[in-house]
XYZ file of C-alpha atoms in Angstrom:
229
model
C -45.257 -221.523 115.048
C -43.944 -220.492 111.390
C -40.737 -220.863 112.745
C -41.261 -224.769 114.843
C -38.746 -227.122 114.070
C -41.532 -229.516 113.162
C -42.079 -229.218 109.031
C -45.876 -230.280 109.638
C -46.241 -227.787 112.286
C -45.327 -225.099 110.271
C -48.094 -226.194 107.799
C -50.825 -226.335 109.330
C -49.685 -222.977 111.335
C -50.058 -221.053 107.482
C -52.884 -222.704 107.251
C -54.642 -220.954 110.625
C -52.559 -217.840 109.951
C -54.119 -217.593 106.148
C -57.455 -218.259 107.860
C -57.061 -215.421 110.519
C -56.277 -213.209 107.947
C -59.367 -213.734 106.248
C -60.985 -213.209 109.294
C -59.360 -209.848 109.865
C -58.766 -208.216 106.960
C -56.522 -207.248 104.102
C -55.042 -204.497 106.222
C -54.207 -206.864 108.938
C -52.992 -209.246 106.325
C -50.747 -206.964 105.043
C -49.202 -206.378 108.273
C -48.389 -210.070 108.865
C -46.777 -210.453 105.703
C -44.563 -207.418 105.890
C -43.710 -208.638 109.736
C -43.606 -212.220 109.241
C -42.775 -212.968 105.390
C -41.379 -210.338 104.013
C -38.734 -209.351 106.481
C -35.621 -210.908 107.976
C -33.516 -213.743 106.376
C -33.525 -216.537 109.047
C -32.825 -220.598 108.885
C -34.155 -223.149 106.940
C -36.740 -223.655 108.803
C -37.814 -219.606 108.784
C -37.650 -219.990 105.384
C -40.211 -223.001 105.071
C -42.857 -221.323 107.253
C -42.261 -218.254 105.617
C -43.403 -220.147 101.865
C -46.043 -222.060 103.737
C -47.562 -218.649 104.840
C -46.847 -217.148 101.076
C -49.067 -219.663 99.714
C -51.547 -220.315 102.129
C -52.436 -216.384 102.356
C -52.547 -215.592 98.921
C -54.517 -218.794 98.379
C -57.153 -217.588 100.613
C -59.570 -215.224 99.977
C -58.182 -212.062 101.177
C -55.091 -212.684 98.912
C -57.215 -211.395 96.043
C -57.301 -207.510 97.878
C -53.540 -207.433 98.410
C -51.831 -204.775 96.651
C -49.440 -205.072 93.605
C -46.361 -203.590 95.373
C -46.968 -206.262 98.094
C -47.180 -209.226 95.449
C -44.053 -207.974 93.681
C -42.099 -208.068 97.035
C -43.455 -211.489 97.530
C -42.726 -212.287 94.088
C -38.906 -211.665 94.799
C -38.801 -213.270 97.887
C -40.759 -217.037 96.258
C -37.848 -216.835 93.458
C -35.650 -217.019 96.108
C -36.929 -219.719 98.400
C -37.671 -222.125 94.805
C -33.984 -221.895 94.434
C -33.017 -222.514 98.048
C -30.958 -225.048 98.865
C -32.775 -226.640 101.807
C -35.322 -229.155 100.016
C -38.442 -228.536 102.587
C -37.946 -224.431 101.417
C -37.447 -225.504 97.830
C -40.536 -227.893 97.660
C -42.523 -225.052 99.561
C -41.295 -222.465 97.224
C -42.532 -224.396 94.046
C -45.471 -224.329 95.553
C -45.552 -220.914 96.501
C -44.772 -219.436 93.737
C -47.840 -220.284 91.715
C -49.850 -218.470 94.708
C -48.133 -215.353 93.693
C -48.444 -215.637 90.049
C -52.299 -216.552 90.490
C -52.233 -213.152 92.514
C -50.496 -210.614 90.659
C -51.793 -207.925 89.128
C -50.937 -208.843 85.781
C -50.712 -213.490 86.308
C -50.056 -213.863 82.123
C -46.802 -211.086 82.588
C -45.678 -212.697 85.571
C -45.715 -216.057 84.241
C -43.753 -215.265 81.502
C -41.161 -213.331 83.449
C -40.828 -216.548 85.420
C -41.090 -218.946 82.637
C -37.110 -219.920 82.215
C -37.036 -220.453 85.928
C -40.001 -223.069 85.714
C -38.443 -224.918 82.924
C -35.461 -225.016 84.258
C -37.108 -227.265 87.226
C -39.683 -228.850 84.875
C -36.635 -229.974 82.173
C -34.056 -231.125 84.908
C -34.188 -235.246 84.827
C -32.136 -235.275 87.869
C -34.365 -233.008 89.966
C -36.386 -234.435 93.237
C -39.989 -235.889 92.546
C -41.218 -234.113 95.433
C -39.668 -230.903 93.825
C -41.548 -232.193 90.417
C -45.090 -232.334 92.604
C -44.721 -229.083 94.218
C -44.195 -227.329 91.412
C -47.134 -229.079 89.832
C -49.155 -227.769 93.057
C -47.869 -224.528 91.841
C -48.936 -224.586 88.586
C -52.489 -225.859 89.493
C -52.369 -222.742 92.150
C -51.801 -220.393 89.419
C -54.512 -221.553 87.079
C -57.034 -221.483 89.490
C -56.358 -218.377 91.243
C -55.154 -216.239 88.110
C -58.945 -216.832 86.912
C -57.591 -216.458 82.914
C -60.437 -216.389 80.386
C -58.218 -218.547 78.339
C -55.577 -220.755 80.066
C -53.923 -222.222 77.512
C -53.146 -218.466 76.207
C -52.430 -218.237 80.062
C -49.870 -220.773 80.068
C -48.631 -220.797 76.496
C -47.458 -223.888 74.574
C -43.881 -224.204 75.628
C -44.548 -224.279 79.254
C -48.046 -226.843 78.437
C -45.289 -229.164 76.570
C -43.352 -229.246 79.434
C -45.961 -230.108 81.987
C -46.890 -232.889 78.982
C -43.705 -234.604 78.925
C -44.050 -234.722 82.821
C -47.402 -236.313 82.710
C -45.576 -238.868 80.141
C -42.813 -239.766 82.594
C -41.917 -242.637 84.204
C -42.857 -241.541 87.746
C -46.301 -242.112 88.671
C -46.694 -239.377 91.225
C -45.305 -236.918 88.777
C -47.643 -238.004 86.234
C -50.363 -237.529 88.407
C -49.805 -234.003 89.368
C -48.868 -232.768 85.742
C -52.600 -234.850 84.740
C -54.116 -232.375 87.380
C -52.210 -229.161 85.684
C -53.295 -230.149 82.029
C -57.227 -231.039 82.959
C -57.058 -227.650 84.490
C -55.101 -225.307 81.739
C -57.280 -227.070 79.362
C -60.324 -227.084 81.253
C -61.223 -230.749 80.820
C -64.997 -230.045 82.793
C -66.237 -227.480 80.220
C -65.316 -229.270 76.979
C -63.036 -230.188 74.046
C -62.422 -226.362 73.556
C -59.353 -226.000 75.280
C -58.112 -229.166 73.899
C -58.955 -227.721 70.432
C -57.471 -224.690 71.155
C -54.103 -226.118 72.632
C -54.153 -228.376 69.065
C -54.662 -225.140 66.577
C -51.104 -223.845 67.996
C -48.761 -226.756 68.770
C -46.832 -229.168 66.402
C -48.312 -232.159 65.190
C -46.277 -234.688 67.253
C -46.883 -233.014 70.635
C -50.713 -232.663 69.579
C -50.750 -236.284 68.925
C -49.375 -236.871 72.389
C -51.954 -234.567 74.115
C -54.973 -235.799 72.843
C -53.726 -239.354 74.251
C -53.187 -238.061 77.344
C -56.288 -236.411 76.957
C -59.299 -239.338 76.146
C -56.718 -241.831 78.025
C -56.159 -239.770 81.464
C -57.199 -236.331 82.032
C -61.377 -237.400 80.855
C -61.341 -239.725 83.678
C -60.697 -236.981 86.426
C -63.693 -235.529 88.034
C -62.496 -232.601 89.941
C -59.243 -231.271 90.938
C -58.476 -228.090 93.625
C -56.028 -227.313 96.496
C -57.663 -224.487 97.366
C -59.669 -226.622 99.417
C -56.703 -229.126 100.759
C-alpha cells in the first residue's frame, strides 16, 4: 500500500506500518526499512510512501532504538526525496527529514550538517506553501523528538530567524506553522526562559521582532504536537 497510486492511501498505510512496528519490534522495524525504504529507486509515487514511512516510523516509538548506521542511511535517502522533483515526495521529504534529525544519534550535528539545505527552502520566496508547511512539520518533528535540553542552542539563531521571518509572512498558513516551530524551540509552556535566552544572542532588530511575535501570537497557543496527528 506504500506504493498505491492514491497519495492519502499511502498515508495512512505509514501510519499502520509505523504502528506495526511498534508492535513488533526494533528488529522487525529494521527489516522493513532496509526492505521497504531503504532499497530500490522506484516512481514518484514509491518515493512518497517511502517518506511517509521515514517519518511515521521514526516518529513512533520504536524509532528511538534504531541504530545510528540505519539513521545515517535514512538520512541520505530524506536529502534526496526534499529535493525531488515530484511535489507530493518533496512535501513528504520536508517532513521527513525532521523525523531523522529528531532521531539521530547526535540531532544538534545533524542539524547543522543540514542547515544550508533548510535555508535554502526556508529563504526561497518563490517556493510552494505546502513545501513552506511541511518543512515547518519537520522542524516541529525535530524539536520534539531530538528531546534537546536547550532548543534554541538546538536550533541556533540563524535557522530561528529564518523560521521568524516565515511566521512574519504574508501567508497565513505559513505563519501558522512557523508560530508552532517558535512556541516549541522556545518552549512557550515552561516560561520566558527560552525567549530570554533566544534575546541574549540575536541582534536587536530581530529580538524586537520576536518578542512581538511572542506576547502577540505564540502566548496564545495552548499545545502543539504531530506526534499525535
Amino acid at each position: 500500500l506504500l506504493e498505491h497510486m492514491d497519495e492519502t492511501v499511502r498515508e495512512a498505510a505509514a501510519k499502520a506500518l509505523a504502528a506495526a512496528c511498534d508492535a513488533l519490534g526494533v528488529d522487525a522495524t529494521v527489516d522493513v526499512i532496509q526492505d521497504s525504504v531503504i532499497n530500490g529507486e522506484g516512481s514518484g509515487e514509491i518515493r512518497h510512501g517511502k517518506a511517509c514511512a521515514i517519518r511515521r516510523i521514526l516518529s513512533a516509538n520504536v524509532g528511538a532504538e534504531i541504530s545510528g548506521g540505519v539513521i545515517s542511511d535514512l538520512l541520505k535517502l530524506s536529502v534526496d526525496l526534499m529535493k525531488d522533483d515530484k511535489n507530493a515526495v518533496k512535501d513528504a521529504g520536508c517532513t521527513a527529514i525532521g523525523a531523522v534529525i529528531g532521531r539521530a544519534k547526535n540531532p544538534t550535528e545533524t542539524l547543522r550538517s543540514l542547515e544550508g539545505d533548510l535555508l535554502s527552502i526556508m529563504g526561497n520566496s518563490k517556493e510552494r506553501l505546502e513545501t513552506h508547511q511541511a518543512l515547518a512539520k519537520g522542524l516541529c518533528l525535530a524539536l520534539q523528538l531530538a528531546g534537546a535540553d536547550d532548543n534554541v542552542d538546538f536550533f541556533g539563531t540563524t535557522l530561528l530567524n529564518a523560521c521568524l521571518k516565515l511566521a512574519m509572512s504574508g501567508a497565513q498558513r505559513v505563519q501558522f506553522a512557523y508560530n508552532d516551530v517558535l512556541w516549541l524551540a522556545l518552549n512557550v509552556d515552561d516560561g520566558h526562559a527560552g525567549l530570554d535566552r533566544y534575546n541574549s544572542q540575536a541582534m536587536f532588530e530581530d529580538s524586537k521582532q520576536m518578542k512581538s511575535v511572542y506576547s502577540k501570537v505564540l502566548l496564545k497557543i495552548k499545545r502543539v504536537t504531530l506526534l499525535d496527528d
